[in-house]
Amino acid sequence: MMRRIFRRAHDEEGQVLLIVALLTTVLLGMVAMTVDVGLFAHERGHLQDAADAAALAGAQLLPDNPAQAKADALTYAAANDSSMTATVTFRCIVGDRDQNGQPDSGDIGVVCNPGANGAWTCSGGRCVSLCVPSEGDVCNSMVVDTNKDVPFIFARAIKISSANTGDIQAVACRGDCGGAPSGPIDVVLIMDRTSSMSSSDVTNARNAADSILQVYDPNLQWVGLGLLGPSNTGSTCTGSNSPANGLAANSSQYDNTTVAKWVPVGLSGVGAPVNEAYLNSDGTLNTNSLLVKAIRCFDTSSTGTNLSTPVKMAKQYLLAHGRPGVKKGIILETDGNPNYNGAGNANDFTCQASVNEAQAAKTAGIEIFTIGFGLAGTDLCPDSSGAYNGRTATRVLADMATASDDNGCTSAENSDGDNFFCLPRTSQLTGIFQTVAGALAPGSHLVSLP
């Protein structure tokens, strides 16, 4: 009897040990699922953060210094995760604003340029192409690809020592990259409304100015309006455009010291000096905005073409009323060289004076874009002596712009990646204005590839 009792107890003990062993395996599996899967998710998220930081750091130096951009990206990657191995490549990302499946031609060569070998993929209003700086391509975006093996702790008990995160990618772009600018900007548009501008020219100029407002966000980008030829501060627009300023002053009212005469509508936007949203919530133009009204009603000036004073006044206005620490810009559009007709100080109506005032603005940290509209090679500076005697208007506009070259209004002018543009008297002005609006956008930001 005792032997049977001991034998039964021994059998039950073996069964208990077997059950304990099985439960221990299940318990370890559950711990592995809880701890190691959590560890895996944490490491994958950390790796994505490291890739994002690396891409953002590198993209800050695009398009000017791709070699250093790559080096900085790899340095940031190692600093955030010493065990990660990253691969860096470059892209050109531009707009497809009309969503026709083709890149916006005005962006290519301005925003970036993948060269003759560019192959575009378009989706969601953007287009992307592989970009190779060593081949002379101009790239505005950086792609960081990475993956890593995550070692497990408890899962080793069930013969699973690690798992790979899979491919992780981060894409950062410098500028707007075909989309809406994401950074704050304070910018003054200076529009030509001199007597050489025909009614169709003025219409094209109005449409181009409106197009910038529709690219921007009044919560981020503040926009003011400057005009060639001073405005009459004693009278305003009438009808539906009342009470906007922008009607031209006559010769007896000429003034080269009053900022409000040259910037008739100050910086406009939410919280701006002119605290009005120039867009409605649905993205359409706000016809109650003084800025929109002024663009619709400014008239032609007959006081000559003075390029120096409006730049000087725009600079003064931006420095006095722009936001501290926010990028500032001037976009100047004109159809000709300086031209004095008796109103004002003749010394203001020279190419040298124009370049001097532009240089002063650039020295103050303001980025300048210039747009020649219908310029001809015969448009010469009026300077009777000095560096600009006998020089063309295109040369002057290139020198006024930030870091730009004069290609003589050839087809290369709008694809050389600088801040000077030139085009004939057509509606293409709108596309150039939109491109410039995007090019002013500061900083790098994460994007998704089309």
C-alpha angles and dihedrals in degrees: 000000000000091000090053091049093050091045091052092047090050091051092049090049090055091050091050091050090050091050091047090051091050092047091048090054091049091046092051089049090052091048089048090051092048102040105027096041088050089049090050092051091048093050092047091052091046090051091051090051090050091050091048092051091048093050093047092049093050097043090059088075096049136148097007103052113023094162093057090040090059092045092050092049092053091046091052091046092054092044092054097041119008092192097057124101112208133193118205124204133162137234139188111226119187138162132278093186095164089045094227093141093256130099116255103260092215090063096054109093092012105057093024140318126220091190129229092321094059114136114189133214113188131195138142096011096309136091128204135195133179109260126201115194093192088064092054095264118150108226130191100180137060127205120202116193123187146150136176143189114253112211116224128218111196097020088071087077088066093044097261108122101170147342133218119241092223123228115331120189134188124188122192126181132198112226127359095315094207094311135090113301109260101199132072117262134180108205138167118207113211109200127194114237099156121138093264089068110094122215090261090049090054090048090052090048092051091050091048092051091048090051091060091053089052091052093049133069116230089214091062110016118056115200131194130186125234125178137201105249120028121278127235106252092192096066135043139199117284137219118018090350095057130152098020120119125229107102110135123257118231125234094271090054095049113136129172098185106054110090094200091061092059099034100038093171116042128212108315128199142089106321092001125132085266093044098205132117106234089201130055120232090264092056097256121129114274102233090195091064115106089221093056091044093051092050089053097048112032110124136210120287123217098191097099132258112299112173098171103059098050090051090048092050093045089052092050092048095048093048092048100042108019121106117267112255094010120123113255129205146176123209111195122190121185139158097211153013125279112295124186119206102170104281116113130349114335090214089067091059099069133100091235091056090049093052092044093055092045090051090051090053092048091049088054089058099261117138114222129206120187126197122195110206115200095339118171128209088244093063099110132181116259091223109128092199142005133056095323100047105129094001123134127250090244089061090053095048090049090051091047092053122079112271097336140151130216113238093172098252092295122146088269092065094082097041103048095091098242135114100261120089132180132186141154124268097283139115088268085095089085093059092049092050091051091049091050091047090057094043090059091060109113132218136014127280139181117265138173119243115246 
